[in-house]
mmCIF file of C-alpha atoms and ligand atoms in Angstrom:
data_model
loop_
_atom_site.group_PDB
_atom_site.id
_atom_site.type_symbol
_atom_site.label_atom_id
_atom_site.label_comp_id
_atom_site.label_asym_id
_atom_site.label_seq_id
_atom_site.Cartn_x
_atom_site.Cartn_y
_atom_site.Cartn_z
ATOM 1 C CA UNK G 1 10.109 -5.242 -8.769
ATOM 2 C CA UNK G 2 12.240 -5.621 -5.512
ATOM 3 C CA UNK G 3 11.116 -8.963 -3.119
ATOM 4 C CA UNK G 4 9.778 -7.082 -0.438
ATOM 5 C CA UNK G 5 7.382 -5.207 -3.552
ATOM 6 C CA UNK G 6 6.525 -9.012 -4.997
ATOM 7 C CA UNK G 7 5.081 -10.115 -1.425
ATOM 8 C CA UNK G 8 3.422 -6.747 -0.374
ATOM 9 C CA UNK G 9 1.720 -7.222 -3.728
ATOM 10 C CA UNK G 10 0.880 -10.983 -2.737
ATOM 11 C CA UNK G 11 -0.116 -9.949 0.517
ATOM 12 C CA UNK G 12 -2.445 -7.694 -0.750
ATOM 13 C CA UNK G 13 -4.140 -10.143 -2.874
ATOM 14 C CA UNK G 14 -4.098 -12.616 0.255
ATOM 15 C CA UNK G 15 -5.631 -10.185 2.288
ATOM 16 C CA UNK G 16 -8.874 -10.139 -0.224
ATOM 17 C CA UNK G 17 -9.153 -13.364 0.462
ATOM 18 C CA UNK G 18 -12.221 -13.584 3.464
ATOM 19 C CA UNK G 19 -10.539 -17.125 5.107
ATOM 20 C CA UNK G 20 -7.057 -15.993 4.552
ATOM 21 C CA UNK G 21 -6.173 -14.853 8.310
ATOM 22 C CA UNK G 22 -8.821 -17.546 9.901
ATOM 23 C CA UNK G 23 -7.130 -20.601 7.853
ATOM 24 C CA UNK G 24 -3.496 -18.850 8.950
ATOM 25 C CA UNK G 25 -4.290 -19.394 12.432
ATOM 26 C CA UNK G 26 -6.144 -22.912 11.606
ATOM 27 C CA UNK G 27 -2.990 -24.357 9.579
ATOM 28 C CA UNK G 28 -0.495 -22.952 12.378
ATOM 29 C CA UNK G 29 -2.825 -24.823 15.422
ATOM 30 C CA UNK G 30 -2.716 -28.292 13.565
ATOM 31 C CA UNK G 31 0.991 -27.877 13.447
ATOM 32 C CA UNK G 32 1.344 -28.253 17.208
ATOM 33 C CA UNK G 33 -0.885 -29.229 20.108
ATOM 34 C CA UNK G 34 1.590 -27.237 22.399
ATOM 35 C CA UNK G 35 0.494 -24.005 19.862
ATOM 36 C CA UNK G 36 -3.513 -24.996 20.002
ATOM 37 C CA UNK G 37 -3.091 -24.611 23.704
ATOM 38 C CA UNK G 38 -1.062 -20.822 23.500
ATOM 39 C CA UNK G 39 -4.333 -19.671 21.882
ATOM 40 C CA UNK G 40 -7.132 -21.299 24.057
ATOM 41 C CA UNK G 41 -8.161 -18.205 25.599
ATOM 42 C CA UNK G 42 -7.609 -15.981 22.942
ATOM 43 C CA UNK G 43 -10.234 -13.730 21.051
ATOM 44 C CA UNK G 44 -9.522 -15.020 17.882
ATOM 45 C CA UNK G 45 -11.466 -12.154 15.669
ATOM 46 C CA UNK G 46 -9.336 -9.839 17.359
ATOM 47 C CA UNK G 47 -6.327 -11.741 16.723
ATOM 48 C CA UNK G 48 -6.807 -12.283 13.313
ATOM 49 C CA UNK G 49 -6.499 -8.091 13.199
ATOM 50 C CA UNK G 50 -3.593 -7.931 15.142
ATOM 51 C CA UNK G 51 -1.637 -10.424 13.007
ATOM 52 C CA UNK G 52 -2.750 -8.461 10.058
ATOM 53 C CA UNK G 53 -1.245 -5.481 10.865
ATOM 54 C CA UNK G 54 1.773 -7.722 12.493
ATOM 55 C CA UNK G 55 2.318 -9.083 8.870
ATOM 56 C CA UNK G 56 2.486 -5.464 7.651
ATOM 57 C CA UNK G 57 5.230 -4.518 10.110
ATOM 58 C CA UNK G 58 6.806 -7.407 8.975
ATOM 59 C CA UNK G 59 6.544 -6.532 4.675
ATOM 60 C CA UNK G 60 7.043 -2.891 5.654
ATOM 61 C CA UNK G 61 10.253 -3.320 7.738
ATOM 62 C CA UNK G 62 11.462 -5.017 4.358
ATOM 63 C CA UNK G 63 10.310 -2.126 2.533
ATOM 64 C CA UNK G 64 12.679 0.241 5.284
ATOM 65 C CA UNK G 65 10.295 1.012 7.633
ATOM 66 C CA UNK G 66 11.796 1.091 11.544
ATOM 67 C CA UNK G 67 12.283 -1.458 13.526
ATOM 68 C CA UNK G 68 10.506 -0.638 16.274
ATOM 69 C CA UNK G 69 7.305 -2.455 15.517
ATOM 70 C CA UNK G 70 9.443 -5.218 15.423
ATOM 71 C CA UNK G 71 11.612 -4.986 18.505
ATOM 72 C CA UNK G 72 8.278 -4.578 20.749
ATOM 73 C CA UNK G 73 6.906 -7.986 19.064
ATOM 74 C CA UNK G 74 10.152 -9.725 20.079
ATOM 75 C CA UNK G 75 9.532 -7.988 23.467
ATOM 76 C CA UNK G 76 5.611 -9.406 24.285
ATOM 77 C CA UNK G 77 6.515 -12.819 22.667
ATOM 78 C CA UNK G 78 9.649 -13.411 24.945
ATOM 79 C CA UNK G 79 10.295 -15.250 27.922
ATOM 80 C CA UNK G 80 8.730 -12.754 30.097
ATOM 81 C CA UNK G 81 5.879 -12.421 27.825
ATOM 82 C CA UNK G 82 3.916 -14.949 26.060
ATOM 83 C CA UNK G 83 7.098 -17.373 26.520
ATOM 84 C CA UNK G 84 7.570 -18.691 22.342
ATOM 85 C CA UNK G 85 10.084 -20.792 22.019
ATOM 86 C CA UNK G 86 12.453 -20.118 18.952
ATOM 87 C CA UNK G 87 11.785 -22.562 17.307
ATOM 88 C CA UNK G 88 7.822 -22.514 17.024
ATOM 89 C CA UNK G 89 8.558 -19.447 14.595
ATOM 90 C CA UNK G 90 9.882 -21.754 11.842
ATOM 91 C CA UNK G 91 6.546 -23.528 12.279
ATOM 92 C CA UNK G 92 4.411 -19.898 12.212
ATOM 93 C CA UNK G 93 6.275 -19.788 8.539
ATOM 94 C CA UNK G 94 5.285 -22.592 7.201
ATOM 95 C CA UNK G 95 1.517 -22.427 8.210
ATOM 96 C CA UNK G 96 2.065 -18.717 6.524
ATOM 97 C CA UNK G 97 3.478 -19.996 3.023
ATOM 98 C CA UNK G 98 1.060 -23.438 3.141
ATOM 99 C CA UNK G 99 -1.833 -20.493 3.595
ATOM 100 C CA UNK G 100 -0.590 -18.051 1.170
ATOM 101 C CA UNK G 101 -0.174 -21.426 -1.277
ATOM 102 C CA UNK G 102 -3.771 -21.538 -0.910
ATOM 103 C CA UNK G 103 -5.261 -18.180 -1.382
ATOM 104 C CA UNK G 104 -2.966 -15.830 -3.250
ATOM 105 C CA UNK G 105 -4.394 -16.803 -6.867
ATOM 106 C CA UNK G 106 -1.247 -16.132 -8.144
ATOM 107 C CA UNK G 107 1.283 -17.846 -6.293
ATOM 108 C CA UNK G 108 4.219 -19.777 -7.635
ATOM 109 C CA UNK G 109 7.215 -21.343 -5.956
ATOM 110 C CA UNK G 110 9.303 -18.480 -7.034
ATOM 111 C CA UNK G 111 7.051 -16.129 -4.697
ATOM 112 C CA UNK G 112 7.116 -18.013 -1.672
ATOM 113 C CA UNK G 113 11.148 -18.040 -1.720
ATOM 114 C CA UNK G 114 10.446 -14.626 -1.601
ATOM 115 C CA UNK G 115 8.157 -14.798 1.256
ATOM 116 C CA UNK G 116 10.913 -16.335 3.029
ATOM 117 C CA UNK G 117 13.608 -14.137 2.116
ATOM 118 C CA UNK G 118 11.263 -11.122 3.288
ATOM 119 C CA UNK G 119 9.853 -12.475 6.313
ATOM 120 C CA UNK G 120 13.354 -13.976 7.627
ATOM 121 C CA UNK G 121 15.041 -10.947 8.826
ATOM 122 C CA UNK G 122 11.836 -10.178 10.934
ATOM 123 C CA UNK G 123 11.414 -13.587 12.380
ATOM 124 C CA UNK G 124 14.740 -13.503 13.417
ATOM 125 C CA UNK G 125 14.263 -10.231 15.064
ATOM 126 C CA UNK G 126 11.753 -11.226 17.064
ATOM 127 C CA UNK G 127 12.842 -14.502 18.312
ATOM 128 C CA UNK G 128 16.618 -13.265 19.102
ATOM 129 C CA UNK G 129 15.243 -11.341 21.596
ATOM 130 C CA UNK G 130 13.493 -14.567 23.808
HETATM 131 C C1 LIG T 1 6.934 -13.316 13.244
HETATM 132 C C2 LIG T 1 5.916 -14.024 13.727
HETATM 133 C C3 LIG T 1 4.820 -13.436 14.578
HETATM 134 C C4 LIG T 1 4.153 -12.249 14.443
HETATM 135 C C5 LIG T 1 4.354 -11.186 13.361
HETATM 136 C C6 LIG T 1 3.205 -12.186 15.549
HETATM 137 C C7 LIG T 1 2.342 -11.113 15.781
HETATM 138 C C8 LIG T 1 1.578 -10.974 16.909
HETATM 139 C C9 LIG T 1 0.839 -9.769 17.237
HETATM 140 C C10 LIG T 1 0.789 -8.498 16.365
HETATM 141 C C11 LIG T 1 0.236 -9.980 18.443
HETATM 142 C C12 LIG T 1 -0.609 -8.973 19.210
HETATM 143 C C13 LIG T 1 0.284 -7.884 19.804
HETATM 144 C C14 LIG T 1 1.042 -8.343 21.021
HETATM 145 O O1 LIG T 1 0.429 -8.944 21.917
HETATM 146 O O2 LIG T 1 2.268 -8.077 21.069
HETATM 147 C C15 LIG T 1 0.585 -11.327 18.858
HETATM 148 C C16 LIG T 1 0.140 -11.939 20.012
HETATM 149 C C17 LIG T 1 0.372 -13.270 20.316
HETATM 150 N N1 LIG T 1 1.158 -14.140 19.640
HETATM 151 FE FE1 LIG T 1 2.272 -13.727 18.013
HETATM 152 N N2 LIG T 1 3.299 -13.325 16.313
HETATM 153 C C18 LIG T 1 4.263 -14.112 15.750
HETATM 154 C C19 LIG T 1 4.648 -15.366 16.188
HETATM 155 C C20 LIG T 1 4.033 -16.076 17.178
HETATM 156 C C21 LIG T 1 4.312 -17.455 17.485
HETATM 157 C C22 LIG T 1 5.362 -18.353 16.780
HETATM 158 C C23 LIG T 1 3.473 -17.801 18.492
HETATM 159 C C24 LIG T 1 3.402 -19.188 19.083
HETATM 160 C C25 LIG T 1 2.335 -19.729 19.659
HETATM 161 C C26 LIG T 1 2.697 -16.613 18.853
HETATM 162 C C27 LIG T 1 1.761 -16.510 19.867
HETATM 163 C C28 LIG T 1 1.128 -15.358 20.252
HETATM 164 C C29 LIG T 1 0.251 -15.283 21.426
HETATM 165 C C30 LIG T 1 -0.067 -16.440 22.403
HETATM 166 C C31 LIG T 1 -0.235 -13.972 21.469
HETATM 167 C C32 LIG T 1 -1.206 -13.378 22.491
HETATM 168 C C33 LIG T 1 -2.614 -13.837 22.211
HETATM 169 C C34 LIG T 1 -3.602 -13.317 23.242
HETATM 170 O O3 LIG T 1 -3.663 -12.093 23.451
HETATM 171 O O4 LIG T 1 -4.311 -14.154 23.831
HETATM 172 N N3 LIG T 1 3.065 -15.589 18.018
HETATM 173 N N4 LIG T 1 1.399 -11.898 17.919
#
């Protein structure tokens, strides 16, 4: 099985998880006041929705989907858009692998090194384009 299969797989088991995208979102906020604040006005329910198809772009464009999905993320979270700094993405990955820790039943460290691996190239997508 290829990376990108091992964490669509893990995704998919994530995803069966109720909490899974509300604890995301819960673990990313405590890792910044300055990221609480970004979402203050948001409509969370409909967040967690967009992020779960955002995660898909992200496994898929490992899998060899287009970019596209991609280039139009890097475009609404620029400086011109929501403003993210670079660096808060290395802190949206760690709130993703502490959360997939705790709900993918069969999570190892091996998988999340693969997590990384496949959600790397994306991240870096995005946030070159601030
Ligand atoms: C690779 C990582 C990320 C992915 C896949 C992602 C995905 C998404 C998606 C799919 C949306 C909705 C579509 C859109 O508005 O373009 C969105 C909106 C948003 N994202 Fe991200 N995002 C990422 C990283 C971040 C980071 C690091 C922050 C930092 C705070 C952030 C803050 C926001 C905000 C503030 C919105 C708008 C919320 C609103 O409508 O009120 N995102 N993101």
């Amino acid at each position: 099985m290829t990376e990108a299969d091992a964490v669509f797989q893990s995704y998919g088991r994530c995803c069966k998880s109720p909490r899974f995208l509300e604890d995301f979102y819960e673990n990313f906020m405590a890792s910044s006041d300055a990221i609480k604040e970004r979402f203050k006005d948001t409509d969370m329910s409909s967040q967690y929705h967009l992020l779960r198809s955002g995660l898909l772009w992200m496994i898929l464009r490992a899998r060899g989907m287009s970019d596209t999905k991609l280039k139009d993320l890097g475009e609404s979270h620029n400086r011109n858009g929501y403003n993210i700094p670079p660096q808060w993405y290395d802190l949206w990955l760690e709130a993703l692998l502490k959360t997939v820790a705790a709900h993918d039943e069969e999570y190892t460290s091996a998988l999340a090194g693969q997590w990384r691996s496949v959600m790397l190239p994306g991240i870096e997508m995005i946030r070159s384009r601030y």
